[in-house]
Short mmCIF file of C-alpha atoms in Angstrom, two decimals:
data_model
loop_
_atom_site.label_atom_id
_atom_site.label_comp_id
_atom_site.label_asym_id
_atom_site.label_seq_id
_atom_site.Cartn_x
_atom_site.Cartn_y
_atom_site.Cartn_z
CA UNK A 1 83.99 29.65 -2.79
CA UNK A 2 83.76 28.77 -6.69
CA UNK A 3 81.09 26.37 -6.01
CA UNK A 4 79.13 29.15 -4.91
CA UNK A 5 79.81 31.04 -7.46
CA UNK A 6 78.61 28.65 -9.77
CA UNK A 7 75.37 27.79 -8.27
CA UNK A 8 74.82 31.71 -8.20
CA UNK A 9 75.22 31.73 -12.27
CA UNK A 10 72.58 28.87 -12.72
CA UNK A 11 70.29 30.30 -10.06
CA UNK A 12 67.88 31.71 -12.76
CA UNK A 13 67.81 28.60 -15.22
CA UNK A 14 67.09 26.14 -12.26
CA UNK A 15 64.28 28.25 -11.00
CA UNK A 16 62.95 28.27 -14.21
CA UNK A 17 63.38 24.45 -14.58
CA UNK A 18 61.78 23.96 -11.00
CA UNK A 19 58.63 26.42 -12.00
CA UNK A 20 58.19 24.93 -15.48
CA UNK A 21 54.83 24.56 -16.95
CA UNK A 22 54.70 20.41 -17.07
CA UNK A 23 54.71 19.69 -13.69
CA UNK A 24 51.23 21.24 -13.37
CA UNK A 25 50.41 19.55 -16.82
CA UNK A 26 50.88 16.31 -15.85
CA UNK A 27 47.61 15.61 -14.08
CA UNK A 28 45.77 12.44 -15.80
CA UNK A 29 47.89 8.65 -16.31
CA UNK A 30 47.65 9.70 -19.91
CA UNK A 31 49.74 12.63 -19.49
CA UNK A 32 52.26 10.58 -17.00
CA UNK A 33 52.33 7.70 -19.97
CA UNK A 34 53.43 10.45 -22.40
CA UNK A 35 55.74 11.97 -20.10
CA UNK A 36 57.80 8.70 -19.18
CA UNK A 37 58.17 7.46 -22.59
CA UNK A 38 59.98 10.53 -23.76
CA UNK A 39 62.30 11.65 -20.04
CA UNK A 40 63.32 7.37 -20.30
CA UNK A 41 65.65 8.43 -22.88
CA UNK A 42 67.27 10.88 -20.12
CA UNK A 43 67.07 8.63 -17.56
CA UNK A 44 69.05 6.08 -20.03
CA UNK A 45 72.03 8.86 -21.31
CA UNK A 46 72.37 9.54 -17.63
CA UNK A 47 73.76 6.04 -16.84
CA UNK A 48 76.36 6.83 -19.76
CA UNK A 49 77.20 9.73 -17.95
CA UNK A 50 77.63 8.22 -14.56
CA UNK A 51 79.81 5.62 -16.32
CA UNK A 52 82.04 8.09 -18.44
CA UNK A 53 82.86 9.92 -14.87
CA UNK A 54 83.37 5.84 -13.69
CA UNK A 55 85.64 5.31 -16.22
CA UNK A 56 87.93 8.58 -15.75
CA UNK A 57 88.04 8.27 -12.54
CA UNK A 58 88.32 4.73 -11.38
CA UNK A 59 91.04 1.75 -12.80
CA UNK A 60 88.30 -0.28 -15.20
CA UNK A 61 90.59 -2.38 -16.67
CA UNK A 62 93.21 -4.62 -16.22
CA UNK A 63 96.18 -4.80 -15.21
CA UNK A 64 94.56 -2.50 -12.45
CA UNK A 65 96.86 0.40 -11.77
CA UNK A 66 96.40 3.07 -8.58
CA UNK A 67 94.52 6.04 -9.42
CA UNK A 68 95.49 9.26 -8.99
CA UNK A 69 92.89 11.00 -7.55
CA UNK A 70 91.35 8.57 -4.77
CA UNK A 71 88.71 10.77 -3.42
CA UNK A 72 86.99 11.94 -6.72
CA UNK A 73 87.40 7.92 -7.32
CA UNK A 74 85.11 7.07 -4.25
CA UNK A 75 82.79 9.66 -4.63
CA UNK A 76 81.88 8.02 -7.89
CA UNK A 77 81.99 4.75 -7.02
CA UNK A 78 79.27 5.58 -3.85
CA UNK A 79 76.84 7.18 -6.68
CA UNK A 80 77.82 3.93 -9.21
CA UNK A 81 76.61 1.65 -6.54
CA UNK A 82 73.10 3.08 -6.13
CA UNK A 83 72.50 4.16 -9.46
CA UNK A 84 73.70 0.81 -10.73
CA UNK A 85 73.27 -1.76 -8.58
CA UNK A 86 70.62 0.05 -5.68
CA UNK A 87 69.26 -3.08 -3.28
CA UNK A 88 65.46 -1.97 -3.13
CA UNK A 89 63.79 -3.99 -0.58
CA UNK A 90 63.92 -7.92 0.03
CA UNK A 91 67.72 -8.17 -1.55
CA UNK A 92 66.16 -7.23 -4.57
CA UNK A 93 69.14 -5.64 -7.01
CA UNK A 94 68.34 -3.36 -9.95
CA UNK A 95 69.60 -0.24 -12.17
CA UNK A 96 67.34 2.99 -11.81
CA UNK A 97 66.99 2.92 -15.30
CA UNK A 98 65.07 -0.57 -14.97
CA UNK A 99 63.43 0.65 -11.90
CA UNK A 100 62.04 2.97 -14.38
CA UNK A 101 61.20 0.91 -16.95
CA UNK A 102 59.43 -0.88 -14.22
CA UNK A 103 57.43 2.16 -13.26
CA UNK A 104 56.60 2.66 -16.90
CA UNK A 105 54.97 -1.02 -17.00
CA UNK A 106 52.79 -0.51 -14.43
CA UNK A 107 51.16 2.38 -15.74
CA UNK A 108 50.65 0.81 -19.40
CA UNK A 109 53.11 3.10 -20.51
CA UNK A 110 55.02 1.86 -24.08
CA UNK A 111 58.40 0.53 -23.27
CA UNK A 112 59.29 -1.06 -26.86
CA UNK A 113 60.62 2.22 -28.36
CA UNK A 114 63.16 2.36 -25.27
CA UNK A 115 63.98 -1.11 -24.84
CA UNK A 116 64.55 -1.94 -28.95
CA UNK A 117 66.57 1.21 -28.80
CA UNK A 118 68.91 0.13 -26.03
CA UNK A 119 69.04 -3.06 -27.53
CA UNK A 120 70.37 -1.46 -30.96
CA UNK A 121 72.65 1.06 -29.04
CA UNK A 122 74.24 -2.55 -27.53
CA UNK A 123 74.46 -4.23 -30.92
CA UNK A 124 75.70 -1.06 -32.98
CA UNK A 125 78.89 -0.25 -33.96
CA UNK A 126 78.61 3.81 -34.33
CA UNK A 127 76.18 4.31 -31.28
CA UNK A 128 75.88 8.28 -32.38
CA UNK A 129 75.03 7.07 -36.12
CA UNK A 130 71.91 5.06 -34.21
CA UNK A 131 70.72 7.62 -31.67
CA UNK A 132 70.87 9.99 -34.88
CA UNK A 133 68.96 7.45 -37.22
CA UNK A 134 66.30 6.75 -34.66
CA UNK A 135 62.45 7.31 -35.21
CA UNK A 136 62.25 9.67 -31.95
CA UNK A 137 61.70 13.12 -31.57
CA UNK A 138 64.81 15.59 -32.54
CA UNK A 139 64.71 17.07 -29.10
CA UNK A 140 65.70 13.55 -27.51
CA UNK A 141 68.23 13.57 -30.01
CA UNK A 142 69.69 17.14 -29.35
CA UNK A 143 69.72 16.48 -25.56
CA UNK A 144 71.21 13.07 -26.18
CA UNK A 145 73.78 13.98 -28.39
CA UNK A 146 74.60 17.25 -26.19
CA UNK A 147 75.36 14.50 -23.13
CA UNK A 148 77.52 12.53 -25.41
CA UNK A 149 79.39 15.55 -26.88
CA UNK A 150 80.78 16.05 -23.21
CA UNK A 151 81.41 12.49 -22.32
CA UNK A 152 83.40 11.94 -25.70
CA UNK A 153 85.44 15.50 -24.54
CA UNK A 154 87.09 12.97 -21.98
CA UNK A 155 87.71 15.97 -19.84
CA UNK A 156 86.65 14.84 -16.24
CA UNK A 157 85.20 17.83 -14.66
CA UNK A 158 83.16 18.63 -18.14
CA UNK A 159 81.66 15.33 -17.44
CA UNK A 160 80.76 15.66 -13.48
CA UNK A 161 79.57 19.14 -14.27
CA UNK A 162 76.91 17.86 -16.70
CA UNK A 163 76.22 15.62 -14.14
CA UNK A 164 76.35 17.29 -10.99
CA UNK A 165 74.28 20.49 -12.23
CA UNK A 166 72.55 19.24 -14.76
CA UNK A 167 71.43 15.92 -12.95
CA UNK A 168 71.84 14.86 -9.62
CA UNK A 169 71.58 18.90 -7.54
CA UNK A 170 68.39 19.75 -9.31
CA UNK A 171 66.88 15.69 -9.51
CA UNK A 172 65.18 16.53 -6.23
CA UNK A 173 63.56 19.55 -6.67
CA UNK A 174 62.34 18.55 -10.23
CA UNK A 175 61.03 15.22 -8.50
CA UNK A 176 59.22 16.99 -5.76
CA UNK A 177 57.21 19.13 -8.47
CA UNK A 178 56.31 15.85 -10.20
CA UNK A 179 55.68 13.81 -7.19
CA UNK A 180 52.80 17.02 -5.79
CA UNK A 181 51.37 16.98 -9.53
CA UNK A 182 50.25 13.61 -9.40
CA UNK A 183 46.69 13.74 -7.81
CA UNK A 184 46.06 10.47 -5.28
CA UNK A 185 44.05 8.12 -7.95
CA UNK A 186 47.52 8.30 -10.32
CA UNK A 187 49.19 8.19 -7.20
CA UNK A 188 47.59 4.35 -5.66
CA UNK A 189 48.02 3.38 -9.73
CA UNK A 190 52.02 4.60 -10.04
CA UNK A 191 53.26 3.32 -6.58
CA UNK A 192 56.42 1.85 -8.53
CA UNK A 193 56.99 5.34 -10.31
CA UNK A 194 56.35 7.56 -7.03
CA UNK A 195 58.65 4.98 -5.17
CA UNK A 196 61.02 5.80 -8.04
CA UNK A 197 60.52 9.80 -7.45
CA UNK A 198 60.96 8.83 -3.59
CA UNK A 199 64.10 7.11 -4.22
CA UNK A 200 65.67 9.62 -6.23
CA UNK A 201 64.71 12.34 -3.30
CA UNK A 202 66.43 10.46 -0.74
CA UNK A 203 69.26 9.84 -2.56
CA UNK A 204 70.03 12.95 -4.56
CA UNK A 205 68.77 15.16 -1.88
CA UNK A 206 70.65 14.11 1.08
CA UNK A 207 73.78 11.75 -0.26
CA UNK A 208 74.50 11.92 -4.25
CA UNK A 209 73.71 15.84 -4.48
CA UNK A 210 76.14 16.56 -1.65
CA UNK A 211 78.95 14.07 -3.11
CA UNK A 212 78.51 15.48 -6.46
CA UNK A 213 79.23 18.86 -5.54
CA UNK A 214 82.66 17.94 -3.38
CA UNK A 215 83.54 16.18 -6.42
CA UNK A 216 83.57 18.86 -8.74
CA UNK A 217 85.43 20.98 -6.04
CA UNK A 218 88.06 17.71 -5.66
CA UNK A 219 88.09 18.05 -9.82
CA UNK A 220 88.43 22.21 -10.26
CA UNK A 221 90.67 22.74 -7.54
CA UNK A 222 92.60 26.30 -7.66
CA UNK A 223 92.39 25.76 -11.61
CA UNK A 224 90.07 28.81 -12.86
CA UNK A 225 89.70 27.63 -16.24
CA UNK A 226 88.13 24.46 -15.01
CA UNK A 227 85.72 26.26 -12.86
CA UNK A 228 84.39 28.86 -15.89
CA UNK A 229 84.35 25.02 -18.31
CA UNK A 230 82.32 23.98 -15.22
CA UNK A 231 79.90 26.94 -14.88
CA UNK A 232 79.72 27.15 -18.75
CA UNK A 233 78.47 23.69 -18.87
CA UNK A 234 75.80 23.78 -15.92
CA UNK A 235 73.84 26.12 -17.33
CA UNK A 236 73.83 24.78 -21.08
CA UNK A 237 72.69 21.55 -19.30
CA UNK A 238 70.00 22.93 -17.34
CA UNK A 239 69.12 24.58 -20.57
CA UNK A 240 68.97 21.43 -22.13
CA UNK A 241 66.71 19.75 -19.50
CA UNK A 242 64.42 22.93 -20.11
CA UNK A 243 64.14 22.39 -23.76
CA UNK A 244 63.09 18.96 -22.78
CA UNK A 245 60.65 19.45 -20.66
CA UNK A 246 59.36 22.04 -23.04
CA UNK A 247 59.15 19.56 -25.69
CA UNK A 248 57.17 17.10 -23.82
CA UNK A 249 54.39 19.47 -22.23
CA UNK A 250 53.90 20.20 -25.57
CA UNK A 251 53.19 16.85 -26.35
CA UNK A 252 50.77 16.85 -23.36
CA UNK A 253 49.17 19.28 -24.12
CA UNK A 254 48.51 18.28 -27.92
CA UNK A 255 47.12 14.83 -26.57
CA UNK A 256 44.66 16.64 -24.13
#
């Protein structure tokens, strides 16, 4: 199977994601504050990406008009309603980007830089002209603007392999790592950020990792073209998410 095929080619680069240096770095709140405030910005582009597949995929406007590819269309739309709109506990509705945000609050961790950013992203009127003008780090740009460089493409399975490979099938092992760094006494003082990691496990692990990859599969179909775009992509994004993490142990290890 191509999906096999695939996950063979990005074998090495998620291994080395899943064995990178920062999840044994992050061991004090102070290294978890610095941590957060810097992966926010990919837990906010990820949203964008989980909305361009939305939008390719599903009939967002009006007049509504039937879709022509039904299943990819419901796979998306099962992800969209937990990333989106996930019911926590007690009825209580939020995005796991706010969930986040959340988590970073109760840790002390600053949330201005991300929250005036999205603010300006909402009120600007060349979004790429903002994330490139912004007073952040050139590696949140880079792995910003690399997410946005495949959304704009507007070619589907692009998209859901950035997402797919690059997010939701290696979320849980990347989570797990973070969740065993984390000693008990940053443990009892994040319980909204290791309900976060928890979330994500159960999710991504068990439904949205699984429903990723049969959408890519529904995407590619016998098309070989699409599958080499899609195994091209994967790795470059797992790349990405390397050069990230790279960039923020750094950081943690400066501050220490």
């Amino acid at each position: 199977m191509e999906i096999n095929n695939v996950l063979d080619h990005i074998k090495k680069s998620q291994k080395s994601l899943v064995n990178h240096k920062i999840y044994e770095n992050i061991k004090t709140i102070d290294d978890l504050r610095l941590f957060m405030e810097n992966h926010v910005f990919a837990v906010w582009d990820f949203m964008s990406l989980l909305k361009g597949l939305q939008v390719n995929l599903t009939s967002t406007s009006t007049p509504w008009v039937p879709v022509e590819n039904t299943e990819a269309a419901r796979f998306i739309n099962e992800i969209v309603l937990e990333e989106e709109t996930d019911e926590i506990k007690d009825h209580y509705v939020t995005s796991h980007f706010e969930l986040y945000l959340e988590s970073m609050k109760e840790i002390g961790a600053n949330t201005s830089v991300i929250e005036r950013f999205v603010s300006d992203i909402k009120n600007s009127s060349n979004y790429r002209q903002t994330i490139n003008g912004y007073e952040i780090h050139e590696n949140l740009k880079s792995f910003m603007n690399f997410t946005f460089d495949i959304i704009e493409s507007g070619e589907v399975h692009k998209i859901a392999s950035a997402f797919t490979f690059g997010r939701e099938n290696v979320i849980p092992d990347m989570f797990i790592e973070i969740v065993r760094g984390l000693n008990k006494e940053n443990s009892s003082i994040a319980d909204k950020f290791v309900f976060y990691l928890e979330r994500h496990i159960e999710l991504d692990g068990d439904d949205h990792g699984p429903i990723a990859l049969r959408m890519i599969e529904n995407l590619c179909g016998d098309d070989q073209k699409k599958w080499d775009e899609v195994m091209d992509i994967a790795k470059k994004s797992i790349d990405m998410r390397i050069g990230m993490w790279s960039h923020i142990n750094n950081l943690i290890q400066a501050n220490g």
